[in-house]
XYZ file of C-alpha atoms in Angstrom:
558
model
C 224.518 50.587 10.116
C 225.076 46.789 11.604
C 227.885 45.829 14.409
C 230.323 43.323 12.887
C 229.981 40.554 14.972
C 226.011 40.963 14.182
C 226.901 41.017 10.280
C 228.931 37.690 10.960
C 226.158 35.789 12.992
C 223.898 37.356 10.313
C 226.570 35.939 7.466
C 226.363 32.384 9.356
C 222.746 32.137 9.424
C 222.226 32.541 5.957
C 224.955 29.830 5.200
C 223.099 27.337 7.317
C 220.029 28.406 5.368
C 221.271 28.043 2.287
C 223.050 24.770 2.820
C 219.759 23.155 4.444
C 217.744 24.646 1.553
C 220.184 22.588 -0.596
C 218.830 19.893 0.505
C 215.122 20.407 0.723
C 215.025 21.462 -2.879
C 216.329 17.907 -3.914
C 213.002 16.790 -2.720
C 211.227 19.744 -3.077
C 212.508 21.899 -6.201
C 211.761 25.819 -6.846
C 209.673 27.080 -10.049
C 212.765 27.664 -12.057
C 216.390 27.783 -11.402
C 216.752 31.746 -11.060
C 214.635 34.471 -10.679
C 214.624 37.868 -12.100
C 212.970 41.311 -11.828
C 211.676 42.882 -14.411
C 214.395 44.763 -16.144
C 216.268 40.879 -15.983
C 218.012 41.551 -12.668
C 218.951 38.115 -10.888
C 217.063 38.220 -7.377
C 218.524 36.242 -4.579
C 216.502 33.703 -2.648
C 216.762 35.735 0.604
C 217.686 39.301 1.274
C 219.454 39.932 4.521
C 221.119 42.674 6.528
C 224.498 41.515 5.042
C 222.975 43.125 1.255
C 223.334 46.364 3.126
C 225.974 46.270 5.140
C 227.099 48.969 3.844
C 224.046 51.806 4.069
C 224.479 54.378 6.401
C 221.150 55.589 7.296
C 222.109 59.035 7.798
C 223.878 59.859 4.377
C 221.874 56.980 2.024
C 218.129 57.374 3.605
C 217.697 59.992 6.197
C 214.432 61.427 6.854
C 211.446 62.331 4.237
C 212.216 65.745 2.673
C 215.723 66.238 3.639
C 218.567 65.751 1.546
C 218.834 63.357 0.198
C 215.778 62.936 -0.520
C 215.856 58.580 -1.041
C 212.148 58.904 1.209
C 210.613 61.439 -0.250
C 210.519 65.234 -1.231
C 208.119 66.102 1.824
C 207.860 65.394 5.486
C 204.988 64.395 5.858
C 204.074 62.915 1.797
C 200.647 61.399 1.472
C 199.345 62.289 5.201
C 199.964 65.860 4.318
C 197.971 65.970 0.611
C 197.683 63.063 -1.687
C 199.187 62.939 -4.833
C 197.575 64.510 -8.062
C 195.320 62.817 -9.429
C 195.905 63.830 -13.040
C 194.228 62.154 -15.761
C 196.117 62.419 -19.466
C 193.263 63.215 -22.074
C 192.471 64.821 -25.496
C 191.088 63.836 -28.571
C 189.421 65.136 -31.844
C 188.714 68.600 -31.342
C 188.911 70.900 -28.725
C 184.974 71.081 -27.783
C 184.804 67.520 -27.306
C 188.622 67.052 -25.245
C 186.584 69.944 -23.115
C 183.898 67.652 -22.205
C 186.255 65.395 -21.062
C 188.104 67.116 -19.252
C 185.175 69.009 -17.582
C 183.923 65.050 -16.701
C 187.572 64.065 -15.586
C 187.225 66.987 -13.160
C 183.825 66.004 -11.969
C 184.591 62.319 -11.043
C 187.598 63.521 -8.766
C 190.474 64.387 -10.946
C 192.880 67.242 -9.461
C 194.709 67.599 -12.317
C 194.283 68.566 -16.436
C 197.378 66.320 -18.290
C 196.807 67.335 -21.833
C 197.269 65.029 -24.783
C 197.903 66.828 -28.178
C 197.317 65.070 -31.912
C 200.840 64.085 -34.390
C 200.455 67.526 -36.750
C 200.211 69.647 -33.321
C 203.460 67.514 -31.822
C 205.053 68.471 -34.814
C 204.586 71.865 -35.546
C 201.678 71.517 -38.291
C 198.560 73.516 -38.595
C 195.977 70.896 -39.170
C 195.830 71.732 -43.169
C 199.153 70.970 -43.420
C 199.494 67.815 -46.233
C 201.716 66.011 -43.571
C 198.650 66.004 -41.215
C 196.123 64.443 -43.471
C 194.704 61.163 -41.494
C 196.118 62.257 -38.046
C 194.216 65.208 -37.153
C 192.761 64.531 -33.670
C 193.361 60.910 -33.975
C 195.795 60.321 -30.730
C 195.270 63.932 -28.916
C 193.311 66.939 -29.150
C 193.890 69.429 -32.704
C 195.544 72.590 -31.336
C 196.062 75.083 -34.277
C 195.633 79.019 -32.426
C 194.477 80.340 -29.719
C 191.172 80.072 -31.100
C 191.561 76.560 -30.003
C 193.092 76.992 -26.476
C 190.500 78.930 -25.398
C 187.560 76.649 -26.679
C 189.813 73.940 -24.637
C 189.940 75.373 -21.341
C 186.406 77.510 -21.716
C 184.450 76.795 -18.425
C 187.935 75.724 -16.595
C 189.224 78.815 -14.437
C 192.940 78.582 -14.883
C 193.998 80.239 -11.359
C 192.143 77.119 -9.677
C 193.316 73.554 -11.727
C 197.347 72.558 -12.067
C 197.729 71.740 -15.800
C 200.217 69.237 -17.993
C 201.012 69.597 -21.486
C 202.722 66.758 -23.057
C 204.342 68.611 -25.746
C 208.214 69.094 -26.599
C 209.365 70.820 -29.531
C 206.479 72.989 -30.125
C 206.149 73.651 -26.161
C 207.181 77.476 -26.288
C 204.069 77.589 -28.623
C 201.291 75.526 -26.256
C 202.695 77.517 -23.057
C 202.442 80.991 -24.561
C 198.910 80.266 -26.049
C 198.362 78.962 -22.317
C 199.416 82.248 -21.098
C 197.299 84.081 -23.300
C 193.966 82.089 -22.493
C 194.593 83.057 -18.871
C 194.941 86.239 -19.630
C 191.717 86.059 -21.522
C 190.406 84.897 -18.074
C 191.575 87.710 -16.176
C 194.811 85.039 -14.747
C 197.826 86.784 -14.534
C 200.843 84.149 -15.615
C 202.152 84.490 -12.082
C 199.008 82.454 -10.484
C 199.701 79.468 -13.232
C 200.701 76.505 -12.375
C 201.840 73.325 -14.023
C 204.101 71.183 -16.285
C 205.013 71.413 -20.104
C 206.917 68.475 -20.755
C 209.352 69.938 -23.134
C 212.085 67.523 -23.165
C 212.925 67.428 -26.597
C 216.435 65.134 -25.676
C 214.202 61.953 -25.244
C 212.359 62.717 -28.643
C 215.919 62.238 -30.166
C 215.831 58.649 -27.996
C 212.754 57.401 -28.277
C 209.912 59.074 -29.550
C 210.444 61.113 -32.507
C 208.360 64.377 -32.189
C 211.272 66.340 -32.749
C 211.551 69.325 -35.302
C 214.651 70.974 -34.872
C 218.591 70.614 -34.577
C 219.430 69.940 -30.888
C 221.472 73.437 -30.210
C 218.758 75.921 -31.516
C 216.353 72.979 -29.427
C 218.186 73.588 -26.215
C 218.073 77.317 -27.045
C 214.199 77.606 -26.720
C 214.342 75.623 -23.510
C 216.667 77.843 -22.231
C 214.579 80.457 -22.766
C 211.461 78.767 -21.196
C 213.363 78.690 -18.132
C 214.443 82.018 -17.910
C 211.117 83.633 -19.153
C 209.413 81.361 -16.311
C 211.683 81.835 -13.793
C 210.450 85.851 -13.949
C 207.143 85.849 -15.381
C 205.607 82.222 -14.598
C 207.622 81.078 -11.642
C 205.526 78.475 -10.153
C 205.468 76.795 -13.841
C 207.411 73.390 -14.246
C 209.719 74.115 -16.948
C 210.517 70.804 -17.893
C 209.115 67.368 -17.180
C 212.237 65.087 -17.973
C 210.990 62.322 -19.252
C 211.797 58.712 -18.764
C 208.544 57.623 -19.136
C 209.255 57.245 -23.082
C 212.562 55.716 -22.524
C 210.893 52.997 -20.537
C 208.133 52.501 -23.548
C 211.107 51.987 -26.006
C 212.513 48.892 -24.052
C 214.590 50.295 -21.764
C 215.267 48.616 -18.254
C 214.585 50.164 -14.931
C 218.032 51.476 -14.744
C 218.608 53.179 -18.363
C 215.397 55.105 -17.359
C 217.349 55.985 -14.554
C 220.420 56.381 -15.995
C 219.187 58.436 -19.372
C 217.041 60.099 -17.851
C 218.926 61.905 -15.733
C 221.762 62.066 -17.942
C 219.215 64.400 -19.873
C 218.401 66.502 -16.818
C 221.947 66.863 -16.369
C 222.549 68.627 -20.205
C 219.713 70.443 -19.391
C 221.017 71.706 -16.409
C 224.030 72.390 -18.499
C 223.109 74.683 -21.067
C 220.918 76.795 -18.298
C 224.169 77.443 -16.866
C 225.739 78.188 -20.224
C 223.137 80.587 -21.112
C 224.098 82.522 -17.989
C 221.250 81.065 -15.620
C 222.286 80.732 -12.011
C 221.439 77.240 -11.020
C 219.215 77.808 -8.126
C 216.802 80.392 -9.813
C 215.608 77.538 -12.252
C 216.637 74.248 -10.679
C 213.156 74.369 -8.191
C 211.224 74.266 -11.510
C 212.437 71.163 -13.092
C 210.048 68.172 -12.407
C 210.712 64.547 -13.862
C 207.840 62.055 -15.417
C 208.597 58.413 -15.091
C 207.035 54.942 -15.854
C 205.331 52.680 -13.810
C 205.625 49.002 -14.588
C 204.895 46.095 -13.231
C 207.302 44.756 -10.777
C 206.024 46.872 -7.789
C 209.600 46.190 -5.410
C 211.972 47.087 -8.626
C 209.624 50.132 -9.473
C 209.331 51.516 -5.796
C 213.520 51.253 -5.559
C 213.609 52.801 -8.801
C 212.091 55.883 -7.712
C 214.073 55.995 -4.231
C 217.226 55.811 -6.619
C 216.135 58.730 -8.617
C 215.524 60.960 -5.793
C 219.219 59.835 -4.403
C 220.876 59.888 -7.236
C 219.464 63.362 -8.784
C 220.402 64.658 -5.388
C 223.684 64.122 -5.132
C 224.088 65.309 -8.763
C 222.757 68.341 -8.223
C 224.700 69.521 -4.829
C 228.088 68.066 -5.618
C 228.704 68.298 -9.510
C 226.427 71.856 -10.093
C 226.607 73.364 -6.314
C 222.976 73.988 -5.524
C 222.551 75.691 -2.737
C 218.802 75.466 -2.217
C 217.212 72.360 -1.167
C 214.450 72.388 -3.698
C 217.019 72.200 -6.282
C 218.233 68.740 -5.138
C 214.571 67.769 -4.107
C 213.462 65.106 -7.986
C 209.705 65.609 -8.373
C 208.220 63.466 -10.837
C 204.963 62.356 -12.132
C 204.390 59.254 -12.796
C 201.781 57.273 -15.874
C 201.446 53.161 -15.669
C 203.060 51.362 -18.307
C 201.386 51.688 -21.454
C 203.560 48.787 -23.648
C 202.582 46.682 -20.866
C 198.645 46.084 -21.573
C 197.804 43.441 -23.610
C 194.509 43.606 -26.276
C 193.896 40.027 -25.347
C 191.533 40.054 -21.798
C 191.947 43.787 -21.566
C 190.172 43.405 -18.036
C 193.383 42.130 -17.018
C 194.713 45.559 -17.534
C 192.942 46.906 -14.743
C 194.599 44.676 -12.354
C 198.462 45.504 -14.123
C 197.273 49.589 -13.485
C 196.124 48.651 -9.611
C 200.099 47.195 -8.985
C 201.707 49.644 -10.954
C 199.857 52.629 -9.005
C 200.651 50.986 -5.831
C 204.121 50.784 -7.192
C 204.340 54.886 -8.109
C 202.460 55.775 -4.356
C 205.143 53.594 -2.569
C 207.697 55.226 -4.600
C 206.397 58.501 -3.715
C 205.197 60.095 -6.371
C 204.076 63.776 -7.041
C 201.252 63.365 -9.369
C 199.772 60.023 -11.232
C 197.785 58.744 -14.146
C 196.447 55.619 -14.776
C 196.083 54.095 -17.921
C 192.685 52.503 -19.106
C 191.792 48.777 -19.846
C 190.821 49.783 -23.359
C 194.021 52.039 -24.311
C 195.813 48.839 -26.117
C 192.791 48.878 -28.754
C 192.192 52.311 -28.860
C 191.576 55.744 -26.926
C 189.972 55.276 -23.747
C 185.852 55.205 -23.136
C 184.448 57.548 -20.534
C 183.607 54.027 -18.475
C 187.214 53.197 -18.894
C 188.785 56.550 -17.764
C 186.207 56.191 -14.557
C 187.789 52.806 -13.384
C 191.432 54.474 -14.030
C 190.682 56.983 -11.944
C 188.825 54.984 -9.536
C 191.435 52.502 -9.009
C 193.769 55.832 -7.779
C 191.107 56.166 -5.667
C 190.975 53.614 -3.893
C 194.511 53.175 -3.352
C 194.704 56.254 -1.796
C 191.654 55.959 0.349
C 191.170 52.512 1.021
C 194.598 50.251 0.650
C 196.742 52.109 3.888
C 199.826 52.461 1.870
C 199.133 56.271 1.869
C 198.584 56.857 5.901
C 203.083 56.139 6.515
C 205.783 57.770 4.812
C 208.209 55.594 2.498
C 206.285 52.547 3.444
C 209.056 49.644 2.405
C 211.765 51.609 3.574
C 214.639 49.014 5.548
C 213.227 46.168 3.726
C 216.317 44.334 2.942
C 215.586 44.099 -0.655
C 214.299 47.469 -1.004
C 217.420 48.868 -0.314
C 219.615 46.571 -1.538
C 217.505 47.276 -4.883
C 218.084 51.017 -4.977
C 221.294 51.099 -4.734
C 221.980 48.539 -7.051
C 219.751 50.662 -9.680
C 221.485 53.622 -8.360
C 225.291 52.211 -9.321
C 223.713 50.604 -12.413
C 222.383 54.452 -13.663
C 225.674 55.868 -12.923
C 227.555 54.088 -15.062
C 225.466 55.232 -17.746
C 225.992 58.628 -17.011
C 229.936 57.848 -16.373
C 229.705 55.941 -20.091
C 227.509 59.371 -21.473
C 230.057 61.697 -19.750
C 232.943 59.523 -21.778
C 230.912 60.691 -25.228
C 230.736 64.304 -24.424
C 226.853 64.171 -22.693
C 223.824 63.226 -22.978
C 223.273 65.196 -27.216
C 226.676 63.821 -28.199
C 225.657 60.367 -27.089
C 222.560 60.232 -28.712
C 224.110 61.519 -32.143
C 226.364 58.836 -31.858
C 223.256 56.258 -31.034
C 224.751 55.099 -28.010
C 221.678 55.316 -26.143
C 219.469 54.161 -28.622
C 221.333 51.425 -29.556
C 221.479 50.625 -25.194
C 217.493 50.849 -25.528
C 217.155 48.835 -28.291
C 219.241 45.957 -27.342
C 217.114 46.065 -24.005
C 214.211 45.998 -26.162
C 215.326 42.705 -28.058
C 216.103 40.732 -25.376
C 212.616 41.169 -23.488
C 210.869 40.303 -26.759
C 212.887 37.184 -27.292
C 211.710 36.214 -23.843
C 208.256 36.883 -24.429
C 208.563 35.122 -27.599
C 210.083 32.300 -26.406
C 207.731 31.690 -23.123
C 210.352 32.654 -20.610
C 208.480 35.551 -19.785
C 204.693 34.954 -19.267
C 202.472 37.518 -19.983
C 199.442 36.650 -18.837
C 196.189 35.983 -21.554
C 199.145 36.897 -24.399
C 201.317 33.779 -24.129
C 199.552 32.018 -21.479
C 196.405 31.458 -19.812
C 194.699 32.616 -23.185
C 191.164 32.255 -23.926
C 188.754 32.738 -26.881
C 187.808 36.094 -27.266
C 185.198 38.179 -29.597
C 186.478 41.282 -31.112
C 186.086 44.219 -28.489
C 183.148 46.267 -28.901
C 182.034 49.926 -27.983
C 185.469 51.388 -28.479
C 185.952 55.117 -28.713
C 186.698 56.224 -32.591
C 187.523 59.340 -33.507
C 185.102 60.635 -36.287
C 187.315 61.348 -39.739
C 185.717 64.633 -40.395
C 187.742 66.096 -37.485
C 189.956 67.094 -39.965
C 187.628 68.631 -42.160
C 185.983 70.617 -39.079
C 189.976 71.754 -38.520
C 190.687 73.299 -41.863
C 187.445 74.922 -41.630
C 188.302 76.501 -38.685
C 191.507 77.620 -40.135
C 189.688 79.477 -43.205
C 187.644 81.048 -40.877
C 190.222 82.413 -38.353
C 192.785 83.960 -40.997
C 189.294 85.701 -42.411
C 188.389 87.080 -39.170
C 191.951 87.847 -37.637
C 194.569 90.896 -38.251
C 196.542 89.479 -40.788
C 198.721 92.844 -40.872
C 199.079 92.199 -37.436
C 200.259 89.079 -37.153
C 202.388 89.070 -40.609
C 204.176 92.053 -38.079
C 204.574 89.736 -35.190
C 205.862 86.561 -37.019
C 208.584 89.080 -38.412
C 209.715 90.436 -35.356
C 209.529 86.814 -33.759
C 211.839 85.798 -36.822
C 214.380 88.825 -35.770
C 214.421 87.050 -32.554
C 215.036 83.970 -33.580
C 218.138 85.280 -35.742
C 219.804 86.878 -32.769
C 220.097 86.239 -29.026
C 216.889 87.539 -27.524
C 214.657 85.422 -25.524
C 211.756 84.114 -28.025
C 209.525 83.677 -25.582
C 207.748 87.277 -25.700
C 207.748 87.106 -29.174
C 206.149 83.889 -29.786
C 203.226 85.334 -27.121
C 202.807 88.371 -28.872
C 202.507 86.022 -31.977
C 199.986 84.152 -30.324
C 197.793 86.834 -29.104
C 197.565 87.922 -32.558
C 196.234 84.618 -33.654
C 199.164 83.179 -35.533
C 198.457 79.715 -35.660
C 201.230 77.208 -34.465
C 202.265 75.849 -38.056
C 203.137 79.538 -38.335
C 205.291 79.946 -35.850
C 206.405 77.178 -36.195
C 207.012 77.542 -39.694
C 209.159 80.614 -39.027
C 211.677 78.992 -36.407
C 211.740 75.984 -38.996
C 212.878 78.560 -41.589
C 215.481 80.372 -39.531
C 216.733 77.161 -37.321
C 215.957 74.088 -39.601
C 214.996 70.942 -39.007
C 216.749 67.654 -37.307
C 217.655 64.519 -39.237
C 218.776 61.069 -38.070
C 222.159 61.245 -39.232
C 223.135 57.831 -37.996
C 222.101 53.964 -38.693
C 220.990 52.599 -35.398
């Protein structure tokens, strides 16, 4: 992209600058000897054209929604439509989650993101002895239909975008979806929005797993196909490095393991017999937002590159919107602090700058409170506020790929972009992304990450401010939201009332033929709906795949 001779002069330059900086810092010293980004990157003094010598503008950047895609998956971005503003919320029961969402919708939010309780993560029917103590307590209680539609009653389905952030139960939540539109006179074809459904990353980091990885990859399978016929402007799959990040990882390994995940995703479709193109469009991507705002927006650029390339040269994709790496984005929760939780407001303003320069596709914020506890209404207001005003007030929004040809910038992405594919080189080596993680390679690569940002935290090396420095006296925080402990009680009620009221011949009939299903080849999908219709509650259904496909175990010691 540079003449030669300009590279050289450029080349000179910096080694007069360098040699008279030698000097000036014997008089004049710099706050510490080297400096790193966030993930523990070194970062040079000065970034010059000679970092990116080798960028061709053409093939590496291009233009905003052309392959490949490094500035964006639209012309225009921002100046067309902003981003989706949607805000992640549930709690307790479904009546009260409804308020919320019903206020979330009134102060601006575009967007439903859904949070669900443990037992409903899990497969468990809120009666269930496993779920005793967690029933509501870090998402809304989801145990039939019964609850869906109480959830969404008031909110016309054809006219809001909705996220569910479930994985291994997600076939469940997206038919019972289905079947409250329905109920609303929605046909599934005018749906739209995300299930998360990556149960790879549960394996990695999170844990909300239930059963063995093949039959796993079997039911996502068949989300895509059903979708791709029935619900084809659904998001199939949010691929998530979002938790991978919360773990420990660095910027790269969510990179990197990430999209080694999409990848044996992308896999088994075509196993199954799914042409790539009918289901790549669908796939979206959810990552983190932290707080080194250059590192995080060249993070995102080396997704959308990276993903790209993947997707046209190893699996042949023919249409652009299966190279085109949409992803939401949510600010880093492990980075807010319970000490001065005001302070969090300012961490969520850089990291949403961060995620908008990057590009995102849709956005939550976290709240100041969310270290101590679920988020106030007052709390969720200034979270959604502070996306706001970044996208009315700050510029960034009004130019496309804003720090695009900043020397460091792009130096940055493709540094993140080599570091992420020699993870998925190293993940290839073991066979792909399930192998790896049965052998605990990534874990272990996360975990090691992990340890050596909480020794520097530990030791001072890393300041976090009002944690290790700049701390103050502080009384214990006050007016926090609690979740009342007769939830649960209100849950099994609910239960004992349904299985009363409901066609138990009925649904005894459906959960059989859903179990044939399960014990051959056909897509599950129209079998867990008609299960769902009927009122089986999801520790049923659940309860029947658990029977015929069993359940996952850690098999190795990380």
């Amino acid at each position: 992209m540079y003449q030669k001779d300009k590279l050289d002069q450029v080349k000179e330059a910096v080694e007069a600058f360098e040699t008279k900086t030698a000097a000036a810092l014997e008089k004049r010293p710099e706050r510490q000897e080297k400096f790193f980004t966030g993930s523990g990157d070194e970062i040079n003094r000065l970034y010059t054209p000679a970092d990116i010598e080798n960028l061709d503008y053409t093939t590496d950047l291009g233009v905003p929604g052309q392959f490949p895609y490094t500035r964006g998956v639209q012309p225009t971005m921002y100046r067309g439509r902003l981003w989706t503003m949607r805000m992640y919320a549930g709690f307790a029961t479904a009546e009260e989650s409804n308020k919320r969402y019903k206020y979330l919708v009134e102060q601006g939010s575009g967007g439903l993101s859904c949070a669900f309780d443990l037992p409903t993560q899990i497969g468990y029917d809120s009666d269930h002895p496993l779920s005793e103590g967690e029933v509501g307590k870090v998402g809304v209680a989801i145990d039939s239909l019964a609850d869906m539609e109480i959830l969404f009653d008031g909110i016309p389905l054809d006219k809001v975008s909705t996220s569910m952030t479930i994985n291994a139960p997600a076939s469940v939540l997206l038919a019972m979806y289905i079947a409250v539109a329905e109920k609303q006179g929605v046909s599934s074809d005018k749906l739209r929005g995300t299930i998360q459904n990556d149960i790879l990353k549960e394996y990695i980091a999170r844990g909300t797993y239930i059963f063995p990885t093949e039959p796993s990859m079997r039911l996502i399978t068949d989300i895509f196909e059903f979708c791709s016929k029935d619900v084809p402007l659904w998001n199939t799959i949010s691929i998530s490095g979002y938790h991978i990040r919360e773990a420990g990882s660095t910027a790269a390994q969510e990179v990197g393991f990430t999209i080694a995940d999409g990848i044996a995703y992308v896999e088994a479709a075509i196993k199954a017999g799914l042409d790539v193109d009918t289901f790549a469009p669908r796939l979206s991507f959810f990552f983190n937002a932290h707080n080194d705002l250059l590192e995080e927006v060249a993070k995102y650029r080396a997704a959308r590159r990276l993903w790209a390339k993947i997707m046209k040269e190893r699996f042949g994709a023919k249409n652009p919107k299966s190279m085109a790496l949409k992803f939401h984005t949510q600010t880093g929760g492990s980075t807010l602090t319970a000490q001065q939780p005001e302070n969090n407001i300012v961490r969520v303003a850089i990291q949403t700058l961060a995620a908008v320069m990057g590009g995102t596709q849709s956005l939550h914020t976290n709240s100041k409170d969310e270290a101590l506890a679920l988020p106030t209404e007052d709390s969720v207001r200034v979270a959604l506020r502070t996306q706001q005003i970044v996208a009315y007030e700050s510029g960034v929004t009004n130019t496309v790929d804003p720090l695009a040809g900043s020397y460091f910038i792009e130096s940055k992405t493709t540094e993140i972009e080599e570091q992420a594919m020699e993870y998925i080189k190293k993940i290839d080596d073991l066979g792909g992304a399930p192998k790896a993680i049965d052998q605990g390679y990534i874990q272990q690569e996360i975990m090691d990450a992990s340890y050596d940002y909480q020794k520097e935290v530990e030791s001072g090396k890393r300041i976090v401010v009002g944690m290790n420095k700049f701390q103050i006296e502080e009384e214990a925080p006050k007016d926090l939201l609690k979740v009342d402990p007769a939830v649960g009680e209100m849950q099994k009620e609910k239960l004992v009332s349904l299985k009363a009221e409901r066609d138990n011949a009925k649904v005894e009939e459906a959960l059989a033929a859903l179990r044939g299903a399960c014990e051959g080849t056909d897509n599950v999908m129209p079998f867990i709906l008609e299960a769902v219709r009927a009122y089986a509650t999801l520790g049923e259904v659940c309860g029947v795949m658990r029977e015929v496909f069993g359940e996952y175990q850690q098999s190795i010691n990380l």
